[in-house]
Amino acid sequence: AQSVAQPEDQVNVAEGNPLTVKCTYSVSGNPYLFWYVQYPNRGLQFLLKYITGDNLVKGSYGFEAEFNKSQTSFHLKKPSALVSDSALYFCAVRDTGGGNKLTFGTGTQLKVEL
Amino acid sequence: GAVVSQHPSRVICKSGTSVKIECRSLDFQATTMFWYRQFPKQSLMLMATSNEGSKATYEQGVEKDKFLINHASLTLSTLTVASAHPEDSSFYICSARAGGAKNIQYFGAGTRLSVL
C-alpha cells in the first residue's frame, strides 16, 4: 500500500527566509510525487511533480522539491518566503507499481509572517 | 495549467433532498475523474474514481447508492448526494486527469455542502 507522511501540522517562517515543508512516502514500486497548495475554501492547485529524471524539480511560484530515493523524501522548498505563500500544502504519491489512486498526506499549514 | 470547473460552490439544503454537483474539464479531455471529500483541517479522502462511459469505482466504505457518480462525457462528471443528511455536510472536491498516471490531476474549486 502507498502512503505519505507530512510530519509537521504547521510551519512558521518569517518573510524573506527560506522555507521547507517535509514529506516522506512509501510505495511498493517507483513513485510519482506531487505537491499541491490549497487556499481557504478552494480546491487544490498543482505546484510541481516528480516523475523521473533530475531529482531537483522546479515548479510554480518559485517552489522546488528534491526527490531523495534513499530517504524516500520529497521536501518542498522555497529560497525566500512570501506572506502570500501562507496556505495549506499537500504532498501526494502515486505508486507506479499499480493502481490509479493519488494518496495525499495530511497537509502542512504554512504561515509566513512579516 | 488546465482548468476544472466545479459547480455549485456552495449548497445549503434541507435534510432529505438530493444535491447534484457538476465537474467539468474546460480545456482538456478528462479520461479519468475523481471525487474527494475533505473534512475540516483534514486531508482529502478519495470517494470514487470514474472513467468516461463506465461505472465508477468506489472506495471502501463509500455508499454507491448514496453518492451517485456519472461520467457521461470526457468533459463532465456529476456527483449526486441522494437524500442528503446533516452528516453528509462536507467539502466535496472533484479532480480530472487526461491520460495516464504520470499526468497531473487538476482540481475543481470545491463545493461546500451544508445539510440542515
Short mmCIF file of C-alpha atoms in Angstrom, two decimals:
data_model
loop_
_atom_site.label_atom_id
_atom_site.label_comp_id
_atom_site.label_asym_id
_atom_site.label_seq_id
_atom_site.Cartn_x
_atom_site.Cartn_y
_atom_site.Cartn_z
CA ALA A 1 0.00 0.00 0.00
CA GLN A 2 1.14 3.52 -0.67
CA SER A 3 1.28 6.24 1.95
CA VAL A 4 2.51 9.76 2.52
CA ALA A 5 3.63 11.39 5.74
CA GLN A 6 3.81 15.09 6.41
CA PRO A 7 5.25 15.20 9.91
CA GLU A 8 4.53 18.87 10.59
CA ASP A 9 0.99 20.15 11.01
CA GLN A 10 2.23 23.72 10.81
CA VAL A 11 5.36 25.51 9.72
CA ASN A 12 6.02 29.13 10.63
CA VAL A 13 8.61 31.20 8.82
CA ALA A 14 9.46 34.86 8.53
CA GLU A 15 9.04 36.56 5.17
CA GLY A 16 12.26 36.51 3.22
CA ASN A 17 13.57 33.41 4.96
CA PRO A 18 13.85 30.03 3.25
CA LEU A 19 11.08 27.54 3.87
CA THR A 20 10.91 23.76 3.88
CA VAL A 21 7.80 21.61 4.09
CA LYS A 22 8.63 17.97 4.70
CA CYS A 23 7.21 14.91 3.01
CA THR A 24 8.14 11.24 3.09
CA TYR A 25 6.46 8.45 1.19
CA SER A 26 6.12 4.70 1.00
CA VAL A 27 5.38 2.75 -2.19
CA SER A 28 5.98 -0.75 -3.46
CA GLY A 29 7.13 0.34 -6.92
CA ASN A 30 8.54 3.65 -8.06
CA PRO A 31 6.78 6.83 -7.03
CA TYR A 32 5.18 9.63 -8.90
CA LEU A 33 5.26 12.54 -6.47
CA PHE A 34 3.25 15.76 -6.43
CA TRP A 35 2.87 18.91 -4.38
CA TYR A 36 -0.36 20.87 -4.25
CA VAL A 37 -1.37 24.04 -2.42
CA GLN A 38 -4.83 24.84 -1.07
CA TYR A 39 -6.14 28.24 -0.11
CA PRO A 40 -9.17 28.52 2.24
CA ASN A 41 -12.39 27.12 0.78
CA ARG A 42 -10.74 26.38 -2.53
CA GLY A 43 -9.63 23.30 -4.42
CA LEU A 44 -6.04 22.24 -4.81
CA GLN A 45 -3.61 23.95 -7.14
CA PHE A 46 -0.78 21.97 -8.69
CA LEU A 47 2.73 23.17 -7.80
CA LEU A 48 5.14 20.57 -9.15
CA LYS A 49 5.71 16.89 -9.79
CA TYR A 50 8.49 14.32 -9.95
CA ILE A 51 8.13 11.50 -12.42
CA THR A 52 11.67 10.61 -13.41
CA GLY A 53 14.96 12.27 -14.25
CA ASP A 54 16.56 15.15 -12.37
CA ASN A 55 15.99 14.85 -8.64
CA LEU A 56 15.51 18.60 -8.24
CA VAL A 57 12.17 19.69 -9.60
CA LYS A 58 11.22 23.32 -10.09
CA GLY A 59 7.59 24.36 -10.01
CA SER A 60 5.22 27.29 -9.82
CA TYR A 61 5.71 30.45 -7.74
CA GLY A 62 9.40 29.77 -7.08
CA PHE A 63 8.86 26.47 -5.31
CA GLU A 64 11.09 23.48 -5.81
CA ALA A 65 11.33 19.98 -4.37
CA GLU A 66 14.07 17.42 -4.16
CA PHE A 67 13.44 13.74 -4.67
CA ASN A 68 15.63 11.63 -2.40
CA LYS A 69 15.18 7.95 -3.09
CA SER A 70 17.36 6.68 -0.24
CA GLN A 71 15.45 8.74 2.30
CA THR A 72 12.12 8.30 0.50
CA SER A 73 11.55 12.02 0.81
CA PHE A 74 10.24 14.81 -1.40
CA HIS A 75 10.57 18.00 0.64
CA LEU A 76 9.15 21.23 -0.72
CA LYS A 77 11.40 24.28 -0.58
CA LYS A 78 11.48 27.94 -1.45
CA PRO A 79 14.54 30.19 -1.03
CA SER A 80 12.61 33.26 0.12
CA ALA A 81 9.11 33.00 1.57
CA LEU A 82 6.32 35.49 0.92
CA VAL A 83 3.32 36.27 3.11
CA SER A 84 1.16 35.23 0.16
CA ASP A 85 2.65 31.72 0.36
CA SER A 86 0.65 31.15 3.53
CA ALA A 87 -1.66 28.24 2.74
CA LEU A 88 -2.17 24.52 3.24
CA TYR A 89 0.29 22.31 1.38
CA PHE A 90 -0.31 18.70 0.42
CA CYS A 91 2.20 16.13 -0.72
CA ALA A 92 0.82 13.23 -2.78
CA VAL A 93 2.15 10.00 -4.23
CA ARG A 94 1.02 7.57 -6.88
CA ASP A 95 2.62 4.14 -6.99
CA THR A 96 3.80 3.09 -10.43
CA GLY A 97 3.58 -0.47 -9.19
CA GLY A 98 -0.13 -0.42 -9.68
CA GLY A 99 -3.30 1.49 -9.01
CA ASN A 100 -4.75 4.71 -10.21
CA LYS A 101 -5.04 6.37 -6.85
CA LEU A 102 -3.27 9.51 -5.69
CA THR A 103 -2.67 9.30 -1.95
CA PHE A 104 -2.38 12.56 -0.03
CA GLY A 105 -0.58 13.45 3.13
CA THR A 106 -2.45 15.13 5.95
CA GLY A 107 -1.29 18.57 4.89
CA THR A 108 1.00 21.19 6.39
CA GLN A 109 -0.23 24.66 7.18
CA LEU A 110 2.42 27.19 6.19
CA LYS A 111 2.30 30.56 7.91
CA VAL A 112 4.61 33.28 6.66
CA GLU A 113 4.82 36.32 8.89
CA LEU A 114 6.23 39.77 8.38
CA GLY B 1 -2.44 24.80 -16.10
CA ALA B 2 -5.64 23.11 -17.14
CA VAL B 3 -8.95 24.28 -15.70
CA VAL B 4 -11.51 22.21 -13.87
CA SER B 5 -14.79 23.95 -13.18
CA GLN B 6 -16.98 22.78 -10.31
CA HIS B 7 -20.50 24.00 -9.58
CA PRO B 8 -22.10 25.00 -7.38
CA SER B 9 -19.50 26.37 -4.98
CA ARG B 10 -21.91 26.24 -2.08
CA VAL B 11 -25.14 24.44 -1.38
CA ILE B 12 -27.44 24.71 1.62
CA CYS B 13 -30.31 22.27 1.61
CA LYS B 14 -32.84 20.61 3.83
CA SER B 15 -32.39 17.07 5.05
CA GLY B 16 -33.80 14.54 2.62
CA THR B 17 -33.20 16.48 -0.57
CA SER B 18 -30.81 15.37 -3.29
CA VAL B 19 -27.96 17.55 -4.40
CA LYS B 20 -26.11 17.40 -7.72
CA ILE B 21 -22.58 18.72 -8.15
CA GLU B 22 -21.08 19.17 -11.60
CA CYS B 23 -17.45 18.92 -12.57
CA ARG B 24 -16.21 19.98 -16.00
CA SER B 25 -12.78 19.93 -17.58
CA LEU B 26 -12.77 23.11 -19.64
CA ASP B 27 -9.72 22.77 -21.85
CA PHE B 28 -8.83 19.11 -21.88
CA GLN B 29 -10.47 15.73 -22.16
CA ALA B 30 -10.59 14.01 -18.81
CA THR B 31 -10.31 10.28 -19.27
CA THR B 32 -10.47 9.85 -15.51
CA MET B 33 -12.28 11.89 -12.91
CA PHE B 34 -12.07 11.63 -9.15
CA TRP B 35 -14.33 12.75 -6.33
CA TYR B 36 -12.93 13.61 -2.92
CA ARG B 37 -14.38 14.61 0.40
CA GLN B 38 -12.50 16.82 2.81
CA PHE B 39 -13.33 17.34 6.46
CA PRO B 40 -12.16 20.45 8.30
CA LYS B 41 -8.41 20.53 8.84
CA GLN B 42 -8.04 17.07 7.30
CA SER B 43 -6.69 15.61 4.13
CA LEU B 44 -8.65 14.61 1.05
CA MET B 45 -10.47 11.31 1.18
CA LEU B 46 -10.98 9.67 -2.19
CA MET B 47 -14.60 8.63 -2.63
CA ALA B 48 -14.61 7.23 -6.14
CA THR B 49 -12.84 7.11 -9.48
CA SER B 50 -14.67 7.19 -12.77
CA ASN B 51 -13.68 6.65 -16.37
CA GLU B 52 -15.77 8.06 -19.16
CA GLY B 53 -18.60 5.78 -20.16
CA SER B 54 -18.08 3.22 -17.43
CA LYS B 55 -19.27 2.74 -13.88
CA ALA B 56 -17.43 4.45 -11.08
CA THR B 57 -15.15 2.54 -8.75
CA TYR B 58 -15.96 3.39 -5.16
CA GLU B 59 -13.55 3.32 -2.26
CA GLN B 60 -14.25 1.05 0.66
CA GLY B 61 -16.88 2.46 2.97
CA VAL B 62 -18.40 4.83 0.42
CA GLU B 63 -22.04 4.04 -0.34
CA LYS B 64 -22.58 3.96 -4.07
CA ASP B 65 -26.34 4.32 -3.67
CA LYS B 66 -25.80 7.42 -1.61
CA PHE B 67 -23.16 9.07 -3.75
CA LEU B 68 -24.17 8.60 -7.36
CA ILE B 69 -21.47 9.33 -9.90
CA ASN B 70 -21.99 9.77 -13.61
CA HIS B 71 -19.16 10.35 -16.07
CA ALA B 72 -21.19 10.87 -19.19
CA SER B 73 -18.57 12.50 -21.36
CA LEU B 74 -14.86 13.27 -21.47
CA THR B 75 -15.51 16.71 -20.02
CA LEU B 76 -18.29 16.18 -17.49
CA SER B 77 -18.82 14.19 -14.33
CA THR B 78 -21.56 14.65 -11.77
CA LEU B 79 -21.87 13.63 -8.14
CA THR B 80 -25.38 13.36 -6.73
CA VAL B 81 -25.77 13.12 -2.99
CA ALA B 82 -29.05 11.25 -2.64
CA SER B 83 -31.35 12.13 0.25
CA ALA B 84 -28.72 14.21 1.97
CA HIS B 85 -28.49 14.25 5.75
CA PRO B 86 -26.55 16.53 8.11
CA GLU B 87 -23.71 14.02 8.35
CA ASP B 88 -23.17 14.45 4.60
CA SER B 89 -22.23 18.08 5.17
CA SER B 90 -18.69 18.47 3.93
CA PHE B 91 -16.42 19.97 1.30
CA TYR B 92 -16.54 17.95 -1.90
CA ILE B 93 -13.78 18.35 -4.48
CA CYS B 94 -13.61 16.90 -7.96
CA SER B 95 -10.47 16.23 -9.91
CA ALA B 96 -9.76 15.36 -13.51
CA ARG B 97 -6.86 13.86 -15.37
CA ALA B 98 -6.11 13.36 -19.04
CA GLY B 99 -4.29 10.19 -19.99
CA GLY B 100 -2.20 8.01 -17.72
CA ALA B 101 -0.85 8.00 -14.20
CA LYS B 102 2.14 10.25 -14.98
CA ASN B 103 -0.15 13.11 -15.76
CA ILE B 104 -1.27 15.82 -13.42
CA GLN B 105 -4.61 15.72 -11.66
CA TYR B 106 -6.29 19.09 -11.77
CA PHE B 107 -8.79 20.05 -9.13
CA GLY B 108 -12.02 21.97 -9.04
CA ALA B 109 -12.57 24.74 -6.50
CA GLY B 110 -14.78 22.53 -4.36
CA THR B 111 -18.39 22.54 -3.20
CA ARG B 112 -19.33 23.30 0.37
CA LEU B 113 -22.44 21.27 1.20
CA SER B 114 -24.42 22.15 4.30
CA VAL B 115 -27.42 19.98 5.09
CA LEU B 116 -29.80 21.43 7.66
#
